[in-house]
XYZ file of C-alpha atoms in Angstrom:
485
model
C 32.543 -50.029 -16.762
C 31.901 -47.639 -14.195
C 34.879 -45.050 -14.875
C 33.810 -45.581 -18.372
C 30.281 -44.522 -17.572
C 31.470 -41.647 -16.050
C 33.701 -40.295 -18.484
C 30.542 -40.481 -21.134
C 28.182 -38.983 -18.494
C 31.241 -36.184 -18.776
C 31.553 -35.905 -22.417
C 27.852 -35.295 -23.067
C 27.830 -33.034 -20.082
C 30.505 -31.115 -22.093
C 29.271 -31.423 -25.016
C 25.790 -29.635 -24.029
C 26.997 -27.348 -22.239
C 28.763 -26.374 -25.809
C 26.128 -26.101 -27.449
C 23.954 -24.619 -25.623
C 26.875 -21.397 -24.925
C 27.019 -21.687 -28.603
C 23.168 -21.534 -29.675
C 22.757 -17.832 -26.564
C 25.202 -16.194 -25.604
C 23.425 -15.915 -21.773
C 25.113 -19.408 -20.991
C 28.333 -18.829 -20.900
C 30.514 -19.165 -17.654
C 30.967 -15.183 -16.358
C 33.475 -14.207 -14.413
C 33.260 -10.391 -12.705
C 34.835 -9.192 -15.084
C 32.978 -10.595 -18.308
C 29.808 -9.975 -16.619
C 30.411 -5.754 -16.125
C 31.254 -6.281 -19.777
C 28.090 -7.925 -20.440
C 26.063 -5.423 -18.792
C 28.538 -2.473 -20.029
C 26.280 -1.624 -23.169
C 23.458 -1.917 -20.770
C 24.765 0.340 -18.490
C 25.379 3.116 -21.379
C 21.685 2.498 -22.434
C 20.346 3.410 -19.440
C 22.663 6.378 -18.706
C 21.764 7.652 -22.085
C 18.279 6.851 -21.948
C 18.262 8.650 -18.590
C 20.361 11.202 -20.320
C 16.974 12.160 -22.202
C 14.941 13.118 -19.682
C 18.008 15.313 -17.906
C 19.203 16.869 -21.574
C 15.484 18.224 -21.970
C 15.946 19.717 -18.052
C 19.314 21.076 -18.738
C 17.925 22.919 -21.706
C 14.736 23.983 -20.169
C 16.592 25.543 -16.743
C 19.106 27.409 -19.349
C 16.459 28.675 -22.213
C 13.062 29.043 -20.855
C 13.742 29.485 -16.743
C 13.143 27.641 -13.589
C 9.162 28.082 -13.516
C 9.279 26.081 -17.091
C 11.196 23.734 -15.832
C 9.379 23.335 -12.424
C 6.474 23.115 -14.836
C 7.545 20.056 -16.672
C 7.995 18.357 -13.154
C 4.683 18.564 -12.879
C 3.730 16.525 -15.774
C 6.752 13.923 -15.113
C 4.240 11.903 -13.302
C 2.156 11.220 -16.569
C 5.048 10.354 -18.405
C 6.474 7.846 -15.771
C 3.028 6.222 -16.118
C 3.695 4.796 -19.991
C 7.237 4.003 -18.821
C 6.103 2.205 -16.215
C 4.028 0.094 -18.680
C 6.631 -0.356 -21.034
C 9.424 -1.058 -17.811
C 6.487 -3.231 -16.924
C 6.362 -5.196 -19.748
C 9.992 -5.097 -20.784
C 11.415 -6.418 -17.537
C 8.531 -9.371 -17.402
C 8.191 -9.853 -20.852
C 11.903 -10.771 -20.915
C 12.313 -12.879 -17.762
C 9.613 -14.890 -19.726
C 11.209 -14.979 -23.428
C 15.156 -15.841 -21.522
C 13.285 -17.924 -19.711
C 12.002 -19.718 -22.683
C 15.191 -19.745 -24.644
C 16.822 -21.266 -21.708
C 14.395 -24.096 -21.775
C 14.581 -24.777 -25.562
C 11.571 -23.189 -26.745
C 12.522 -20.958 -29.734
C 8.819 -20.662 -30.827
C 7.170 -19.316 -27.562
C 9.508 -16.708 -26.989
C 9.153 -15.555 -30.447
C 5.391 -15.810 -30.095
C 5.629 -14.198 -27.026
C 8.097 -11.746 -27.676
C 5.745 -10.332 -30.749
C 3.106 -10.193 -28.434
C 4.306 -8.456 -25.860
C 5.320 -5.866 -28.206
C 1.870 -5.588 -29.949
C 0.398 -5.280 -26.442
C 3.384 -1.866 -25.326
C 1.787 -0.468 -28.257
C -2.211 -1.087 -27.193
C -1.085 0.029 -23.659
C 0.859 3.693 -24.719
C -1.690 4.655 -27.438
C -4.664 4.022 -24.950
C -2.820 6.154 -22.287
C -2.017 8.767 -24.649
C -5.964 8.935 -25.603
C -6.746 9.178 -22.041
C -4.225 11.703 -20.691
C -5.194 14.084 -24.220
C -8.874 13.783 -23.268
C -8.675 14.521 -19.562
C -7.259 18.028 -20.540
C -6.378 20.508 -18.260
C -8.277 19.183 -15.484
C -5.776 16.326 -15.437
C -2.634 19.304 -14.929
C -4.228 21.032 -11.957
C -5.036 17.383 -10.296
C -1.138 17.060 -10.823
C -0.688 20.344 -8.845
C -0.008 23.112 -11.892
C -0.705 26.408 -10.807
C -2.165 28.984 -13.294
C 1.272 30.131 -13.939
C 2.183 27.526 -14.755
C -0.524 25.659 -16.379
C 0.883 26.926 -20.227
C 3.628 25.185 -19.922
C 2.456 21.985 -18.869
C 0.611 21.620 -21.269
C 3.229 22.185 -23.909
C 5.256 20.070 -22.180
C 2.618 17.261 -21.934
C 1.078 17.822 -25.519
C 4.402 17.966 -27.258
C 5.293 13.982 -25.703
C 2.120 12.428 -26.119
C 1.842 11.434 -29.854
C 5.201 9.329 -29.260
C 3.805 7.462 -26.084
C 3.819 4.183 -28.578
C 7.218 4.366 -29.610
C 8.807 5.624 -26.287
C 7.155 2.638 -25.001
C 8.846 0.642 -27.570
C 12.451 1.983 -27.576
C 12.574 0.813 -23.739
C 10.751 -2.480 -25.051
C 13.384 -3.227 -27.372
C 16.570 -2.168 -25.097
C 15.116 -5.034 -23.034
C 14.801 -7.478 -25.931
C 18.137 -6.477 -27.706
C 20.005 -7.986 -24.447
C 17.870 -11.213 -24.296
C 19.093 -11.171 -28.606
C 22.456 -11.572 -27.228
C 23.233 -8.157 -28.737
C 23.350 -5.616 -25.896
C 25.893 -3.793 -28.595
C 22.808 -3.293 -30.474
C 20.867 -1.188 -27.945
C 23.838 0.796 -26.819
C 24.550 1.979 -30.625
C 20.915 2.933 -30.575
C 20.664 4.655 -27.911
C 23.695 6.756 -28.334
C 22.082 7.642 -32.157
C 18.789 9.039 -30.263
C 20.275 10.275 -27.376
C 22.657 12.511 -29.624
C 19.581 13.366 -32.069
C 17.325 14.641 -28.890
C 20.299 16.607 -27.754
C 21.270 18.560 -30.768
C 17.312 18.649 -31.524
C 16.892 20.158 -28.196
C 19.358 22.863 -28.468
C 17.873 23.837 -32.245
C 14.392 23.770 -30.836
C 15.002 25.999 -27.184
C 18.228 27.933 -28.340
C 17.144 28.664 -31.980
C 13.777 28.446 -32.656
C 12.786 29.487 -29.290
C 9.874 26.626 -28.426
C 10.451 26.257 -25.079
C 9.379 23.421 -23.670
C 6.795 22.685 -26.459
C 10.254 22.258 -27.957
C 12.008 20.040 -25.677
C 9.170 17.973 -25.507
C 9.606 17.342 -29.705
C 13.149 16.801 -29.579
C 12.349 13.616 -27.118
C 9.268 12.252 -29.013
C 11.221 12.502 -32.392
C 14.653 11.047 -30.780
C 12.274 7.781 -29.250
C 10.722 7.426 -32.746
C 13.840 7.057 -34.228
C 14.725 4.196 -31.406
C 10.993 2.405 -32.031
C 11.928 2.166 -35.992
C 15.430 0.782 -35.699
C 14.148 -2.010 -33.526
C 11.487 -2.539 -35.611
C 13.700 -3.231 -38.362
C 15.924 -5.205 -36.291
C 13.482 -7.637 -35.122
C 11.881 -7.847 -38.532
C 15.168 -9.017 -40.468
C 18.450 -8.853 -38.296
C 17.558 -10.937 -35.208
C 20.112 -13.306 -34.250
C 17.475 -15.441 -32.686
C 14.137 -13.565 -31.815
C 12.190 -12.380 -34.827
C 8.215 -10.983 -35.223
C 6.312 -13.743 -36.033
C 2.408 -14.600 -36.140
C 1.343 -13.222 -32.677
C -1.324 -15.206 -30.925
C -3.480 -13.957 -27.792
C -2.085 -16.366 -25.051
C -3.413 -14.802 -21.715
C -1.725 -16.881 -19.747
C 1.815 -15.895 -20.446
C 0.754 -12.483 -21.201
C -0.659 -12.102 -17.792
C 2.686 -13.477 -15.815
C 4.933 -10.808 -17.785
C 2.428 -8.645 -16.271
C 2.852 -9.939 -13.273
C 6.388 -10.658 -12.776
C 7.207 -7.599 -14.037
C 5.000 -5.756 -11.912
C 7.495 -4.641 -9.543
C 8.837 -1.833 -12.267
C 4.852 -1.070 -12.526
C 5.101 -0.361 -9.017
C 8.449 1.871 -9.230
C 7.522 4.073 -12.021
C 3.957 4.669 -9.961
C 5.977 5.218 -6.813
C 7.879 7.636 -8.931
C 5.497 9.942 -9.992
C 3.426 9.637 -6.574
C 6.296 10.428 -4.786
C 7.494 13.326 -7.703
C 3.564 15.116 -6.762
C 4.667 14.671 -3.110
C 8.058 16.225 -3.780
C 6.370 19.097 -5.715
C 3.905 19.823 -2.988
C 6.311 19.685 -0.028
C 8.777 21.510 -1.465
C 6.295 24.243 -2.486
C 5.293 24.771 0.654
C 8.677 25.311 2.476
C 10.265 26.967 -0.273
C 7.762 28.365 -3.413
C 8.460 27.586 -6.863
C 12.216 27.592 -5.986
C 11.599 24.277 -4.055
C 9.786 22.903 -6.661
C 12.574 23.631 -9.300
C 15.421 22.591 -6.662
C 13.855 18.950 -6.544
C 13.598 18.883 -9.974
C 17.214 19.242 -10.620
C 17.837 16.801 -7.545
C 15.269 14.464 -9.293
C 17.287 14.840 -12.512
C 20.682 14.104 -10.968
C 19.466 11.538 -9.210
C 17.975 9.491 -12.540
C 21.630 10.333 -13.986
C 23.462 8.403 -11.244
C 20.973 5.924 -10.690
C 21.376 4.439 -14.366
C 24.629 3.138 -13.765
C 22.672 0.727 -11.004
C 19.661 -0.544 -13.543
C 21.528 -0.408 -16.677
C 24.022 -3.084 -14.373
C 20.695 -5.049 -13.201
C 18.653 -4.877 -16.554
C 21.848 -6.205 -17.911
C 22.371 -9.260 -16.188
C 18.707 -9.789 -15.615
C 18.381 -12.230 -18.999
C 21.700 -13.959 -17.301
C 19.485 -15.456 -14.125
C 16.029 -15.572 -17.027
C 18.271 -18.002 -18.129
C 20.245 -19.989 -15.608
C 16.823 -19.899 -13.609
C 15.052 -21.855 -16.805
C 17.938 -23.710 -17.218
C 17.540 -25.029 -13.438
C 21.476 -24.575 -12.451
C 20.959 -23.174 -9.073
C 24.445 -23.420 -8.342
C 25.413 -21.025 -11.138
C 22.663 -18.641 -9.858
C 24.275 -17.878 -6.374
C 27.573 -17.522 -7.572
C 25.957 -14.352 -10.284
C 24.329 -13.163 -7.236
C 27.508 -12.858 -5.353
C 29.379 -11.488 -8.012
C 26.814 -8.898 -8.658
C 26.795 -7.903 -5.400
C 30.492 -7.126 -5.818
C 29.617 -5.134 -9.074
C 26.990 -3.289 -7.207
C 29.294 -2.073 -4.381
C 32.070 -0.979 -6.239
C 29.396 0.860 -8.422
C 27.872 2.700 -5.249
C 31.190 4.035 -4.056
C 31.582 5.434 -7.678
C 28.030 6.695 -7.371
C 28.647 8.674 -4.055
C 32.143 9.778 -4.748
C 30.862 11.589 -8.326
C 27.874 12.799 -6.248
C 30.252 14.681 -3.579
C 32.774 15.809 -5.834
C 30.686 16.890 -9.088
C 27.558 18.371 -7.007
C 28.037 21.773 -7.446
C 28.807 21.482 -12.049
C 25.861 19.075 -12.026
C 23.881 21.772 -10.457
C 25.309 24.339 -12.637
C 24.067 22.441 -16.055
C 20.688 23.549 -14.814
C 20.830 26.365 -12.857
C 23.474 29.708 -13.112
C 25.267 29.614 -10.229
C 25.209 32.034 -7.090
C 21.260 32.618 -6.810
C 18.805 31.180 -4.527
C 17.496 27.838 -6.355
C 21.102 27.025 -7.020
C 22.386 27.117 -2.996
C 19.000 25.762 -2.102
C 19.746 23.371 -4.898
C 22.952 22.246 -3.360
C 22.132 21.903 0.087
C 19.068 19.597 -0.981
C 21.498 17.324 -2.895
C 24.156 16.933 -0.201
C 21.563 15.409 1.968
C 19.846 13.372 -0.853
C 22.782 11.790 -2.193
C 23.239 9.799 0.981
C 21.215 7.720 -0.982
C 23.511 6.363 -3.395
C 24.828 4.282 -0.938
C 22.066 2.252 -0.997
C 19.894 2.122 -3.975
C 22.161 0.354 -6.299
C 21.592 -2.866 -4.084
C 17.776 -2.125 -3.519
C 17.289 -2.292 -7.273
C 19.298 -5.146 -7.685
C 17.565 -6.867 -5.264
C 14.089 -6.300 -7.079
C 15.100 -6.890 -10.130
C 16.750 -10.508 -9.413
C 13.609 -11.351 -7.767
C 11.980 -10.252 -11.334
C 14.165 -11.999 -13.381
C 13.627 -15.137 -11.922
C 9.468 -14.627 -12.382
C 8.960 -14.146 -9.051
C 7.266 -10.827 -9.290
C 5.276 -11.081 -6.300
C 8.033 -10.776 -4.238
C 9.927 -8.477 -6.317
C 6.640 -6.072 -6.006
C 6.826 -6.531 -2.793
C 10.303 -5.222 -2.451
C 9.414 -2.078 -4.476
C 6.927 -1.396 -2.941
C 8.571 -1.301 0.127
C 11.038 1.052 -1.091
C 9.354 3.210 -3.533
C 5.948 3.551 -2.324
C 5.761 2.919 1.347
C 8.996 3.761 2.630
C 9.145 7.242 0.400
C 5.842 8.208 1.812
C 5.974 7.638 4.941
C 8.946 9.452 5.374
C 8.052 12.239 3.530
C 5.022 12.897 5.679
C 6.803 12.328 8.734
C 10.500 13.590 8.463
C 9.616 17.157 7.416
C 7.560 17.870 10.760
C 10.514 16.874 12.277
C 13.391 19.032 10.611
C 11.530 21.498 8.238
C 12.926 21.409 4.832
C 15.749 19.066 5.460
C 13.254 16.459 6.159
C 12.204 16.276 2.418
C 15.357 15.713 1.451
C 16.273 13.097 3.994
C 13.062 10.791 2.853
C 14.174 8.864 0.058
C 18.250 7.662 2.370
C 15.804 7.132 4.763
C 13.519 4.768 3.034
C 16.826 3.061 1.100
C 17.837 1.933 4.775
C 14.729 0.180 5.458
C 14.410 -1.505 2.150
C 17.787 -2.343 2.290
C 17.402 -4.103 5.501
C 14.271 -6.050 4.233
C 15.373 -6.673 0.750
C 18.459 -8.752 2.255
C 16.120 -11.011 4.219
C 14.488 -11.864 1.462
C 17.981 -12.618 -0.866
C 19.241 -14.807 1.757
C 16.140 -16.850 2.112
C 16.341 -17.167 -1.412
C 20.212 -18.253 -1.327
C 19.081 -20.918 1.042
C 16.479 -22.072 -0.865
C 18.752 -22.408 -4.233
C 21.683 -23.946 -2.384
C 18.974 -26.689 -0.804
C 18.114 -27.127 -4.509
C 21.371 -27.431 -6.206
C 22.180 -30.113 -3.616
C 19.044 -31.763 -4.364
C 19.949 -31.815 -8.104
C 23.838 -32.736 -7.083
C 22.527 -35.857 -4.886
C 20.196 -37.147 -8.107
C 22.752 -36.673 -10.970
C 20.652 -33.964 -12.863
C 23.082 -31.266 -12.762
C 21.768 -27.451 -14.164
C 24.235 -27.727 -16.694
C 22.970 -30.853 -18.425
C 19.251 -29.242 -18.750
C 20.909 -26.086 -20.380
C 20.681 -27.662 -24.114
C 18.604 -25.550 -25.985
C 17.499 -28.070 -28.589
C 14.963 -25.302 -29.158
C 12.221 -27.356 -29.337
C 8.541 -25.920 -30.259
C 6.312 -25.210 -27.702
């Protein structure tokens, strides 16, 4: 009776675990090598995505000179203000809505997932409003100088009717993975990244717009994202569709929350960005100011590879984590850990051996900017190394809705680290200082970002055990009966 207990305890086991890899594709057993291919169309969202930003400087060193494209430094921390919003709400929003699937409850993450996207839209439109009526007092706060105060505001003005739908192309990138269609994002993003490139070089090369220009081709290439996944989420949804959305502040306020941590980077971004800008202009003029920029460029380039790889498996633990099989969660861990060494030797090796053509897609080579360019990047890249794991790291901690801790880990890195070493390092070596702040602060994050993952480890293995000892493995709870909520 026993053995015959155990065999139907089995079956069922089985049987669930079936269906529920049948009804999302974020249950299914991954091995290394079916997880990179998971997060593969992530990984080419983000590079295009990133690809963007770096197209519009490429086109801006080439057509319209370093001052305009020092210029649209300057304004980069506005921008990474409504992407920090929409990161904000993307990341949180779907830890919450995997989360829910995992458990079974189709209706809340719909509900959710249409308010969330409601609320991206509030959020950008308000900050466009805001940023348009502060004026130009807002560019000289950011540090423009009366040279280059024209184009800034080009630069700015041209973006900020398509705040709303930038926010929601990196919305729906988000929400295409939790789908179970990361394919989906990854065809969309190549379709805008391609029509901001060739809208770019028609703009700067033909028309002559300058930056006014480049700041078009991007707000017209992000509109085109925002109405595809409108579309899709209308009437092609595999399993999250728009639905009646309903003002639930409670869940609203912990995809805030949990996703706070991206909040925190895109803030430390542009705080650390007006740093860069000022430091560099005062050890080196407007060259310094356009050398970081191309650094700052690069370094968004290589960095993609590391959060496409972590927003991609992100809805993986969203679900295992609702689904309560801790077991399953430390072996992802370890095997993204793998992932994201293999991808910061890549990283580092491409950063040594392509520096100088990188530089070169910005700046002609042989003058000033370009050797001061170089030297900068040598140094900076250091941080490759160490970034890919740091971000990992945060983002685990946010895709398991623990954002306090995932905050905590950004900020550590992004805010506090950056800064301090900034305003330390270059009293110490001059110049070389600046660009020895951000390796600097990737050690110490690095250091204190592993603490915290192995507490965590302990705490899941203590819990897997528990659920071992009282016959509740994860995998039975991971039916997805998709019950309302």
């Amino acid at each position: 009776m026993t053995s015959k207990t155990t065999r139907d305890r089995q079956a069922t086991q089985t049987a669930r675990t079936k269906r529920a890899e049948q009804a999302s594709p974020l249950a299914r057993h991954f091995t290394l090598g079916s997880l990179l291919r998971f997060a593969a169309p992530s990984i080419g969202m983000m590079i295009i995505i990133s690809l963007y930003t770096v197209t519009d400087g490429i086109f801006i060193g080439r057509f319209a000179g370093s001052d305009a494209l020092a210029a649209s430094n300057i304004v980069y921390p506005v921008i990474n203000l409504v992407l920090g919003l929409a990161i904000m709400l993307a990341s949180g929003g779907s830890a919450l809505v995997a989360k829910n699937l995992g458990e079974g409850k189709m209706a809340a993450a719909r509900r959710r997932f249409t308010l969330i996207t409601v609320t991206a839209i509030a959020l950008a439109s308000a900050l466009a409003i805001l940023a348009f009526a502060a004026g130009d007092g807002l560019l000289f706060l950011l540090g423009a100088s009366p040279e280059l105060l024209a184009d800034c505001r080009s630069y700015l003005y041209a973006l900020l009717p398509f705040f709303p739908f930038a926010a929601l192309m990196i919305l729906f990138n988000a929400f295409f993975i939790v789908d179970g269609r990361p394919m989906q994002g990854f065809r969309v993003s190549v379709l805008a990244g391609l029509t901001n490139a060739g809208l770019d070089y028609f703009f700067l090369a033909h028309l002559g717009l300058g930056v006014f220009g480049a700041g078009l081709a991007t707000g017209i290439a992000d509109l085109l994202s925002a109405v595809i996944g409108l579309a899709y989420f209308w009437r092609s949804s595999r399993t999250l569709r728009f639905t009646k959305p309903q003002l639930e502040w409670r869940a609203l306020g912990q995809a805030m929350y949990n996703g706070s941590s991206e909040l925190v980077t895109q803030l430390s971004v542009g705080i650390t960005t007006f740093l860069f800008n000022i430091l560099t202009f005062r050890y080196a003029g407007a060259d310094g100011v356009a050398a970081i920029s191309v650094i700052l460029y690069a370094e968004m380039l290589l960095t993609a590879i590391y959060m496409g790889f972590t927003n991609g498996v992100a809805p993986v633990f969203s679900y295992q984590f609702g689904a309560r099989d801790f077991g399953e969660l430390r072996r992802l861990v370890r095997l993204s850990l793998m992932a994201i060494a293999g991808g910061a030797l890549l990283s580092f090796g491409l950063s040594r051996l392509l520096a100088g053509p990188l530089i070169s897609l910005f700046l002609p080579q042989g003058g000033h900017v370009y050797e001061l360019t170089h030297q900068g990047f040598l140094l900076f890249s250091l941080s490759f190394l160490l970034c890919g794991f740091n971000l990992f790291i945060s983002g685990f901690f946010t895709a398991i809705s623990d954002g306090r801790t995932s905050a905590l880990m950004s900020f550590a890195r992004n805010l506090l680290g950056i800064v301090i070493f900034l305003l330390t390092l270059p009293h110490l070596f001059g110049l070389r200082g600046v660009w020895l702040a951000v390796p600097a602060a990737d050690i110490t994050a690095l250091i204190f970002g592993l603490f915290l993952l192995a507490a965590r480890m302990r705490d899941f293995s203590a819990r897997a055990l528990y659920h071992h000892r009282h016959h509740t493995p994860g995998r039975v709870s991971r039916e997805t009966s998709y019950r309302a909520d």
